[in-house]
Coordinates of C-alpha atoms in Angstrom, one line a residue:
X1463 CA 23.1 15.4 5.9
X1464 CA 22.9 12.6 3.4
X1465 CA 23.2 9.1 4.8
X1466 CA 23.4 5.7 3.1
X1467 CA 23.2 2.5 5.1
X1468 CA 21.9 -1.1 4.8
X1469 CA 18.4 -1.8 6.2
X1470 CA 18.3 -5.5 7.0
X1471 CA 15.1 -7.2 8.2
X1472 CA 15.2 -10.6 9.8
X1473 CA 12.3 -13.0 10.3
X1474 CA 12.6 -16.3 12.1
X1475 CA 16.3 -15.7 12.5
X1476 CA 17.1 -15.4 8.8
X1477 CA 17.1 -12.5 6.4
X1478 CA 13.9 -12.2 4.5
X1479 CA 15.1 -12.1 1.0
X1480 CA 17.1 -9.6 -1.1
X1481 CA 14.3 -7.0 -1.0
X1482 CA 15.0 -6.5 2.7
X1483 CA 18.8 -6.1 2.2
X1484 CA 18.4 -2.8 0.4
X1485 CA 20.5 0.2 1.0
X1486 CA 18.7 2.9 2.8
X1487 CA 19.5 6.2 1.1
X1488 CA 18.0 9.4 2.5
X1489 CA 19.2 12.9 2.3
X1490 CA 18.6 15.7 4.8
X1491 CA 21.4 18.0 3.7
X1492 CA 22.1 21.1 5.8
X1493 CA 22.3 24.4 4.1
X1494 CA 25.4 26.6 4.2
X1495 CA 25.4 29.0 7.1
X1496 CA 24.7 32.1 5.0
X1497 CA 21.3 30.7 3.9
X1498 CA 19.7 30.4 7.4
X1499 CA 21.2 33.8 8.2
X1500 CA 19.6 35.4 5.2
X1501 CA 16.3 33.5 5.9
X1502 CA 16.1 34.8 9.4
X1503 CA 17.1 38.2 8.2
X1504 CA 14.3 38.1 5.7
X1505 CA 11.8 37.1 8.4
X1506 CA 13.1 39.9 10.6
X1507 CA 12.5 42.5 7.9
X1508 CA 9.0 41.1 7.3
X1509 CA 8.2 41.2 11.0
X1510 CA 9.5 44.8 11.3
X1511 CA 7.4 45.9 8.4
X1512 CA 4.5 44.0 9.9
X1513 CA 4.6 46.0 13.1
X1514 CA 4.9 49.1 11.0
X1515 CA 1.8 48.2 9.1
X1516 CA -0.1 47.3 12.3
X1517 CA 0.8 50.8 13.6
X1518 CA -0.5 52.4 10.4
X1519 CA -3.7 50.4 10.6
X1520 CA -4.2 51.5 14.1
X1521 CA -4.0 55.1 13.0
X1522 CA -6.1 54.5 9.8
X1523 CA -3.1 55.2 7.5
X1524 CA -3.4 52.0 5.6
X1525 CA -5.2 52.0 2.3
X1526 CA -6.5 48.5 2.7
X1527 CA -8.6 47.9 5.9
X1528 CA -9.3 44.2 5.4
X1529 CA -6.9 43.2 8.2
X1530 CA -8.7 45.4 10.8
X1531 CA -11.1 43.8 13.2
X1532 CA -14.7 44.7 12.7
X1533 CA -16.2 46.9 15.4
X1534 CA -18.8 44.4 16.5
X1535 CA -16.2 41.7 17.1
X1536 CA -13.8 43.7 19.3
X1537 CA -15.2 42.3 22.5
X1538 CA -15.1 38.7 21.3
X1539 CA -12.5 36.2 22.8
X1540 CA -9.6 35.8 20.3
X1541 CA -9.8 32.6 18.3
X1542 CA -6.1 32.5 17.5
X1543 CA -2.8 33.2 19.3
X1544 CA -1.5 36.7 18.7
X1545 CA 1.6 35.6 16.7
X1546 CA -0.6 33.4 14.4
X1547 CA -2.8 36.4 13.7
X1548 CA 0.3 38.6 13.1
X1549 CA 1.8 36.0 10.8
X1550 CA -1.4 35.5 8.8
X1551 CA -2.1 39.2 8.1
X1552 CA 1.5 40.4 7.5
X1553 CA 3.5 37.5 6.1
X1554 CA 1.1 34.8 4.8
X1555 CA -1.0 37.4 3.0
X1556 CA 1.9 38.4 0.9
X1557 CA 2.1 35.0 -0.8
X1558 CA -1.5 33.8 -0.4
X1559 CA -2.0 34.0 -4.1
X1560 CA 0.3 31.0 -4.5
X1561 CA -2.0 28.7 -2.4
X1562 CA -5.5 27.3 -3.0
X1563 CA -5.4 27.8 -6.7
X1564 CA -8.7 26.6 -8.2
X1565 CA -8.4 24.0 -11.0
X1566 CA -11.2 23.2 -13.4
X1567 CA -10.2 19.8 -14.9
X1568 CA -9.0 16.3 -14.0
X1569 CA -5.8 16.6 -11.8
X1570 CA -3.8 14.5 -14.3
X1571 CA -0.2 15.1 -15.4
X1572 CA -1.6 18.4 -16.8
X1573 CA -4.6 20.4 -15.7
X1574 CA -6.5 23.6 -16.4
X1575 CA -6.3 26.4 -13.9
X1576 CA -8.9 29.2 -13.3
X1577 CA -7.3 32.6 -13.6
X1578 CA -7.9 34.9 -10.6
X1579 CA -6.8 38.4 -9.6
X1580 CA -6.9 40.4 -6.4
X1581 CA -7.7 44.1 -5.8
X1582 CA -7.0 44.2 -2.1
X1583 CA -3.6 42.6 -1.6
X1584 CA -4.6 39.0 -1.5
X1585 CA -7.5 39.3 1.0
X1586 CA -10.1 38.5 -1.7
X1587 CA -10.1 37.3 -5.3
X1588 CA -12.2 37.5 -8.3
X1589 CA -12.1 35.2 -11.3
X1590 CA -11.4 36.8 -14.7
X1591 CA -13.3 34.0 -16.6
X1592 CA -10.1 33.0 -18.3
X1593 CA -8.6 29.5 -18.0
X1594 CA -4.9 28.7 -18.0
X1595 CA -4.7 25.5 -20.1
X1596 CA -2.3 22.5 -19.9
X1597 CA -0.4 23.4 -16.8
X1598 CA 2.1 20.6 -15.8
X1599 CA 0.8 19.2 -12.5
X1600 CA 3.7 18.8 -10.1
X1601 CA 1.6 19.0 -6.9
X1602 CA -1.2 16.4 -6.9
X1603 CA -0.8 13.0 -5.3
X1604 CA -1.7 11.3 -8.5
X1605 CA 1.2 8.8 -8.1
X1606 CA 0.0 6.1 -10.5
X1607 CA -1.9 8.4 -12.9
X1608 CA -5.4 7.0 -12.2
X1609 CA -6.8 10.5 -11.9
X1610 CA -8.1 10.3 -15.5
X1611 CA -11.3 10.9 -17.5
X1612 CA -10.9 8.1 -20.0
X1613 CA -14.4 7.0 -21.0
X1614 CA -13.4 3.4 -21.6
X1615 CA -11.6 3.1 -18.2
X1616 CA -14.4 4.8 -16.2
X1617 CA -17.2 2.9 -17.9
X1618 CA -17.7 0.6 -14.9
X1619 CA -17.7 3.6 -12.5
X1620 CA -20.4 5.3 -14.6
X1621 CA -22.6 2.1 -14.7
X1622 CA -22.4 1.8 -10.9
X1623 CA -23.2 5.5 -10.5
X1624 CA -26.3 5.0 -12.6
X1625 CA -27.4 2.0 -10.6
X1626 CA -26.6 3.1 -7.0
X1627 CA -26.8 6.9 -7.2
X1628 CA -24.3 9.4 -5.8
X1629 CA -25.0 9.0 -2.1
X1630 CA -25.8 6.5 0.6
X1631 CA -28.0 8.5 3.0
X1632 CA -27.3 6.3 6.0
X1633 CA -24.6 4.7 8.1
X1634 CA -23.4 1.1 7.5
X1635 CA -24.9 0.0 10.7
X1636 CA -28.4 1.1 9.5
X1637 CA -29.2 1.0 5.7
X1638 CA -25.7 1.9 4.3
X1639 CA -24.2 -1.5 3.9
X1640 CA -23.7 -2.3 0.2
X1641 CA -22.3 -5.2 -1.8
X1642 CA -19.8 -2.9 -3.4
X1643 CA -18.3 -2.0 0.0
X1644 CA -18.0 -5.6 0.9
X1645 CA -16.4 -6.4 -2.4
X1646 CA -13.9 -3.6 -1.9
X1647 CA -13.0 -4.7 1.6
X1648 CA -12.4 -8.3 0.5
X1649 CA -10.2 -7.0 -2.4
X1650 CA -8.2 -4.7 -0.2
X1651 CA -7.5 -7.5 2.3
X1652 CA -6.4 -9.7 -0.6
X1653 CA -4.2 -7.0 -2.0
X1654 CA -2.5 -6.4 1.4
X1655 CA -2.2 -10.1 2.2
X1656 CA -4.1 -9.7 5.5
X1657 CA -7.1 -11.4 7.1
X1658 CA -9.6 -8.6 6.5
X1659 CA -10.1 -4.8 6.0
X1660 CA -12.6 -2.1 6.6
X1661 CA -13.0 1.1 4.5
X1662 CA -14.0 4.6 5.7
X1663 CA -15.3 7.6 3.7
X1664 CA -12.5 10.0 4.7
X1665 CA -8.8 9.3 5.1
X1666 CA -8.2 11.9 7.8
X1667 CA -11.0 10.6 9.9
X1668 CA -9.7 7.0 9.5
X1669 CA -6.7 8.0 11.6
X1670 CA -8.4 10.6 13.9
X1671 CA -11.2 8.2 14.9
X1672 CA -9.5 4.9 14.9
X1673 CA -6.6 5.7 17.2
X1674 CA -9.0 6.8 20.0
X1675 CA -10.7 3.5 19.7
X1676 CA -7.5 1.6 20.1
X1677 CA -5.8 3.4 23.0
X1678 CA -7.1 5.5 25.9
X1679 CA -6.2 6.6 29.4
X1680 CA -3.4 4.4 30.8
X1681 CA -2.0 3.7 27.4
X1682 CA 1.2 5.2 25.8
X1683 CA 1.4 6.6 22.3
X1684 CA 4.9 6.8 20.8
X1685 CA 4.7 9.1 17.8
X1686 CA 7.3 10.0 15.2
X1687 CA 7.9 13.8 15.4
X1688 CA 7.0 14.2 11.7
X1689 CA 3.7 12.4 11.8
X1690 CA 0.7 13.8 10.0
X1691 CA -1.9 16.0 11.7
X1692 CA -4.5 13.3 11.6
X1693 CA -2.3 11.0 13.6
X1694 CA -1.5 13.7 16.1
X1695 CA -5.2 14.6 16.5
X1696 CA -6.2 11.0 17.0
X1697 CA -3.5 10.6 19.7
X1698 CA -4.8 13.7 21.5
X1699 CA -8.4 12.7 21.3
X1700 CA -7.6 9.3 22.7
X1701 CA -6.5 10.6 26.1
X1702 CA -3.4 8.4 26.0
X1703 CA -0.1 9.7 27.1
X1704 CA 1.9 10.9 24.1
X1705 CA 5.7 10.8 23.8
X1706 CA 7.4 11.9 20.6
X1707 CA 10.6 10.3 19.3
X1708 CA 13.0 11.8 16.8
X1709 CA 12.3 11.0 13.2
X1710 CA 13.4 7.5 12.2
X1711 CA 15.8 7.5 15.2
X1712 CA 15.8 3.9 16.5
X1713 CA 18.0 4.7 19.4
X1714 CA 15.6 7.4 20.7
X1715 CA 12.6 5.1 20.1
X1716 CA 14.1 2.2 22.0
X1717 CA 15.1 4.5 24.9
X1718 CA 11.6 5.7 25.2
X1719 CA 10.3 2.2 25.1
X1720 CA 12.8 0.9 27.6
X1721 CA 12.0 3.7 30.0
X1722 CA 8.2 3.1 29.5
X1723 CA 8.6 -0.6 30.3
X1724 CA 10.9 0.0 33.3
X1725 CA 9.2 3.0 34.9
X1726 CA 5.5 2.4 33.9
X1727 CA 2.9 5.2 34.2
X1728 CA 3.8 8.5 35.9
X1729 CA 3.2 8.7 39.7
X1730 CA 1.6 5.2 40.0
X1731 CA 4.4 3.3 38.1
X1732 CA 1.8 0.8 37.0
X1733 CA 2.5 -1.0 33.7
X1734 CA 1.1 0.7 30.7
X1735 CA -2.1 -1.0 29.4
X1736 CA -0.9 -0.7 25.8
X1737 CA 2.1 0.9 24.1
X1738 CA 1.3 1.9 20.5
X1739 CA 4.1 3.0 18.1
X1740 CA 2.6 5.3 15.4
X1741 CA 4.6 5.9 12.1
X1742 CA 4.0 6.7 8.5
X1743 CA 5.2 4.9 5.4
X1744 CA 6.2 8.0 3.5
X1745 CA 6.3 11.3 5.3
X1746 CA 4.6 13.8 3.1
X1747 CA 6.6 16.9 3.9
X1748 CA 10.1 15.3 4.0
X1749 CA 9.7 12.5 1.4
X1750 CA 11.3 10.2 4.0
X1751 CA 10.5 6.4 4.2
X1752 CA 10.0 4.8 7.6
X1753 CA 12.7 2.3 8.8
X1754 CA 10.1 -0.4 9.1
X1755 CA 12.2 -3.5 9.6
X1756 CA 14.0 -2.0 12.6
X1757 CA 10.8 -0.6 14.1
X1758 CA 9.2 -4.1 13.8
X1759 CA 12.2 -5.6 15.6
X1760 CA 12.0 -3.1 18.4
X1761 CA 8.2 -3.4 18.9
X1762 CA 8.6 -7.2 19.1
X1763 CA 11.4 -6.9 21.6
X1764 CA 9.3 -4.7 24.0
X1765 CA 5.9 -6.2 23.1
X1766 CA 4.4 -3.0 21.8
X1767 CA 1.9 -2.5 19.0
X1768 CA 2.6 -0.9 15.6
X1769 CA 0.2 1.4 13.7
X1770 CA 1.5 2.1 10.2
X1771 CA -0.1 4.9 8.1
X1772 CA 0.5 4.1 4.4
X1773 CA -1.4 7.1 3.0
X1774 CA 1.4 8.1 0.6
X1775 CA 3.2 4.8 0.2
X1776 CA 0.4 2.4 -0.7
X1777 CA 0.5 2.0 -4.5
X1778 CA 3.6 4.2 -4.7
X1779 CA 6.4 2.0 -3.5
X1780 CA 7.1 -1.7 -3.6
X1781 CA 7.6 -3.9 -6.8
X1782 CA 3.8 -4.4 -7.1
X1783 CA 2.6 -1.3 -5.3
X1784 CA 1.9 -2.9 -1.9
X1785 CA 3.6 -0.1 0.0
X1786 CA 6.5 -0.1 2.4
X1787 CA 5.6 -3.5 3.8
X1788 CA 6.5 -5.0 0.3
X1789 CA 9.2 -2.4 -0.2
X1790 CA 11.2 -3.9 2.7
X1791 CA 9.9 -7.4 2.2
X1792 CA 8.5 -7.8 5.7
X1793 CA 5.5 -9.9 6.8
X1794 CA 2.3 -7.9 6.8
X1795 CA 1.3 -9.8 10.0
X1796 CA 4.1 -8.1 11.8
X1797 CA 2.3 -4.8 11.5
X1798 CA -0.6 -4.7 13.9
X1799 CA -2.6 -2.0 12.3
X1800 CA -2.3 -1.2 8.6
X1801 CA -3.9 2.1 7.5
X1802 CA -3.9 3.7 4.1
X1803 CA -5.9 6.1 2.0
X1804 CA -7.5 5.9 -1.5
X1805 CA -7.0 9.7 -2.2
X1806 CA -3.5 9.4 -3.7
X1807 CA -2.5 6.4 -5.8
X1808 CA -6.1 5.3 -6.3
X1809 CA -7.5 8.6 -7.6
X1810 CA -10.6 8.4 -5.3
X1811 CA -11.3 9.2 -1.6
X1812 CA -11.6 7.5 1.8
X1813 CA -9.3 5.2 3.8
X1814 CA -8.9 1.7 5.1
X1815 CA -7.8 -0.2 8.2
X1816 CA -6.5 -3.7 7.7
X1817 CA -5.1 -6.5 9.8
X1818 CA -6.3 -9.3 11.9
X1819 CA -10.1 -10.1 11.9
X1820 CA -10.5 -9.5 15.6
X1821 CA -9.0 -6.0 15.3
X1822 CA -11.0 -4.9 12.3
X1823 CA -14.3 -6.3 13.8
X1824 CA -13.6 -4.3 17.0
X1825 CA -13.0 -1.1 15.0
X1826 CA -16.2 -1.6 13.0
X1827 CA -18.2 -1.2 16.3
X1828 CA -16.0 1.3 18.1
X1829 CA -14.4 3.7 15.5
X1830 CA -16.7 6.7 15.1
X1831 CA -15.9 7.0 11.4
X1832 CA -17.1 3.4 10.9
X1833 CA -20.1 3.6 13.2
X1834 CA -21.5 7.1 12.8
X1835 CA -20.2 8.4 9.4
X1836 CA -21.9 7.8 6.1
X1837 CA -19.9 5.3 4.0
X1838 CA -18.3 6.1 0.7
X1839 CA -20.6 6.0 -2.3
X1840 CA -20.7 2.9 -4.5
X1841 CA -19.2 4.7 -7.5
X1842 CA -16.2 5.7 -5.4
X1843 CA -15.9 2.1 -4.2
X1844 CA -16.0 1.0 -7.8
X1845 CA -13.2 3.4 -8.8
X1846 CA -11.0 1.9 -6.1
X1847 CA -12.0 -1.6 -7.1
X1848 CA -11.1 -0.8 -10.7
X1849 CA -7.7 0.6 -9.8
X1850 CA -6.9 -2.2 -7.3
X1851 CA -7.7 -4.9 -9.9
X1852 CA -5.5 -3.0 -12.4
X1853 CA -2.6 -2.9 -10.0
X1854 CA -3.0 -6.6 -9.2
X1855 CA -3.3 -7.5 -12.9
X1856 CA -6.9 -8.9 -12.4
X1857 CA -8.0 -6.8 -15.4
X1858 CA -6.0 -9.0 -17.7
X1859 CA -3.4 -6.4 -18.5
X1860 CA 0.0 -5.3 -17.2
X1861 CA -1.0 -1.7 -17.0
X1862 CA -0.9 -1.6 -13.2
X1863 CA 2.5 -3.1 -12.9
X1864 CA 3.8 -0.8 -15.7
X1865 CA 2.5 2.2 -13.8
X1866 CA 4.2 1.2 -10.6
X1867 CA 7.5 0.6 -12.5
X1868 CA 7.1 3.9 -14.4
X1869 CA 6.6 5.8 -11.2
X1870 CA 9.8 4.4 -9.7
X1871 CA 11.7 5.3 -12.9
X1872 CA 10.3 8.9 -13.0
X1873 CA 11.1 9.3 -9.3
X1874 CA 14.7 8.4 -9.6
X1875 CA 15.1 10.3 -12.8
X1876 CA 13.7 13.5 -11.4
X1877 CA 15.7 13.2 -8.1
X1878 CA 18.9 12.7 -10.1
X1879 CA 18.2 15.7 -12.2
X1880 CA 17.7 17.9 -9.1
X1881 CA 20.9 16.6 -7.6
X1882 CA 22.8 17.5 -10.7
X1883 CA 21.4 21.0 -10.3
X1884 CA 23.0 21.1 -6.8
X1885 CA 19.6 21.8 -5.1
X1886 CA 19.0 20.8 -1.5
X1887 CA 16.4 18.0 -1.6
X1888 CA 15.0 15.9 1.3
X1889 CA 13.9 12.3 1.5
X1890 CA 14.5 8.8 0.3
X1891 CA 15.7 8.2 -3.3
X1892 CA 12.6 6.0 -3.9
X1893 CA 10.1 8.4 -2.5
X1894 CA 7.8 10.2 -5.1
X1895 CA 7.4 13.1 -2.7
X1896 CA 10.4 15.4 -3.5
X1897 CA 10.8 18.5 -1.3
X1898 CA 13.3 21.1 -2.6
X1899 CA 14.3 23.6 0.1
X1900 CA 13.8 27.3 -0.7
X1901 CA 14.2 28.6 2.9
X1902 CA 13.5 32.3 2.2
X1903 CA 9.8 33.5 2.4
X1904 CA 10.3 35.9 -0.5
X1905 CA 11.8 33.1 -2.6
X1906 CA 9.0 30.5 -2.3
X1907 CA 6.3 33.0 -3.4
X1908 CA 8.3 34.3 -6.3
X1909 CA 9.2 30.8 -7.3
X1910 CA 5.6 29.6 -7.4
X1911 CA 4.5 32.7 -9.5
X1912 CA 7.4 32.2 -11.9
X1913 CA 6.6 28.6 -12.5
X1914 CA 3.0 29.3 -13.1
X1915 CA 4.0 31.8 -15.8
X1916 CA 5.8 28.9 -17.5
X1917 CA 2.7 26.7 -17.1
X1918 CA 4.0 24.6 -14.3
X1919 CA 1.9 24.2 -11.2
X1920 CA 3.8 23.6 -7.9
X1921 CA 2.9 23.4 -4.3
X1922 CA 4.9 25.5 -1.8
X1923 CA 4.9 24.7 1.9
X1924 CA 5.9 26.9 4.8
X1925 CA 5.2 27.6 8.4
X1926 CA 3.3 26.2 10.3
X1927 CA 3.4 23.0 8.2
X1928 CA 7.2 23.2 8.3
X1929 CA 9.7 24.8 10.6
X1930 CA 9.7 28.6 10.0
X1931 CA 13.1 28.6 8.4
X1932 CA 12.6 25.5 6.2
X1933 CA 10.0 26.7 3.5
X1934 CA 10.1 24.4 0.5
X1935 CA 8.5 23.5 -2.8
X1936 CA 7.1 20.0 -2.8
X1937 CA 7.1 18.1 -6.0
X1938 CA 4.9 15.0 -6.4
X1939 CA 5.9 12.6 -9.2
X1940 CA 3.4 10.7 -11.2
X1941 CA 3.7 7.7 -13.5
X1942 CA 1.8 9.8 -16.0
X1943 CA 4.6 12.3 -16.2
X1944 CA 6.7 12.1 -19.3
X1945 CA 10.4 12.7 -19.4
X1946 CA 9.8 15.8 -21.5
X1947 CA 7.6 17.2 -18.8
X1948 CA 10.2 16.5 -16.1
X1949 CA 13.0 17.9 -18.2
X1950 CA 10.9 21.1 -18.7
X1951 CA 10.3 21.4 -15.0
X1952 CA 14.0 21.0 -14.2
X1953 CA 15.0 23.5 -16.8
X1954 CA 12.8 26.2 -15.4
X1955 CA 13.8 25.3 -11.8
X1956 CA 17.4 26.0 -12.9
X1957 CA 16.5 29.3 -14.4
X1958 CA 14.4 30.3 -11.4
X1959 CA 17.0 29.2 -8.9
X1960 CA 19.8 31.1 -10.7
X1961 CA 17.7 34.3 -11.0
X1962 CA 16.4 34.3 -7.4
X1963 CA 19.9 33.5 -6.0
X1964 CA 21.2 36.7 -7.7
X1965 CA 18.2 38.9 -7.0
X1966 CA 17.1 37.7 -3.5

């Protein structure tokens, strides 16, 4: 269901500027009844044929024997649950060719794709040696278009690579500390308007190793039901009690907080050592934006801590690309732990933790990714520095601000075009992550193949990353996309949707 409501943030008793008084427009439209009926019917048919194929495999009637367990492995303990195995070999394999497609160029607004074919029903592939040129890239997280190979832009990165080499060969606590990393951390802190920051070499590990350093046994982790796997893994590794609240549902979150404060820990009823609320800025499968001002108000009311993952929102939203904190106009100091990654808007790799100096200094010595892992190379750090300076205007140009503005325009333009086509889309109107619901398993695979024939690369997402009946295609908008590219994509979406509606 689509909903539109004001999202007002207050600081020190007064509204914090016009940015905070924005309308909160998100859409989670429900499909007509016949669509879920047909979706479940499609899965029922696939499952029925799956059992038939398993029967044929057992009696050696199948031509392809790739799904059969090798004789020497039959006494091993199963690594996966039975249904997961069944789903992989009988449903996922039918559309596996639409996943993990190898590219052989920079993932800019267009890329080159290596052609591959299969001779055993998607179990293995062989490359033909041909390259599919100039495919419109609608799947990469290249929000600001900094995934580029412009010699002039990358000259500083090349110079740093020549000087420092490609690797570090040590941890930062031994011989891996570099001036480039310190320069990057100072710049990130300045960009985010916080006291200090630390960078890690992997975005996923930034979450999964930092959360266990912050909470443990006797602590409570309140997690949004749509949080990323890295946040979920970090919560599980921490040993803290985990309770999940409904997505962006402030009433449910406040109820859990109230119960936690009143009742305390199970059995002993002692007060929780810490209560940590964990949310994302933009949710990557739904395109939804966190209701940050309301969450801040609730966490202050109950004296909890807030961990904000801005992996998809930093650089992508806000007038100057500073993420959902700037988007809502809230004070960065009101977010206890600011986390983000450099793999999306910055065209690089790694992640950061930012906030108060005491917090960051503690994590430098207790987070495994900071203490044990090798840091990012100097050339990667230079790429992030280059992009951050461009966004902040420190390079003497308006290119960064223009990219942020162009991304916002492209996002709204593309979402409006999809709405005009009467497609069911999820998420916030300002989110560059645009999921379009396809539902039926046969439809998502056919759609991805059809679009590739038209030289459009898309990402389809299904179970277990989404609920089994909510398969979707996820478009990621970039500032580097032109209107002609977006118009072409919408045109072929219309043709594909009309054709598959009639056929499927």
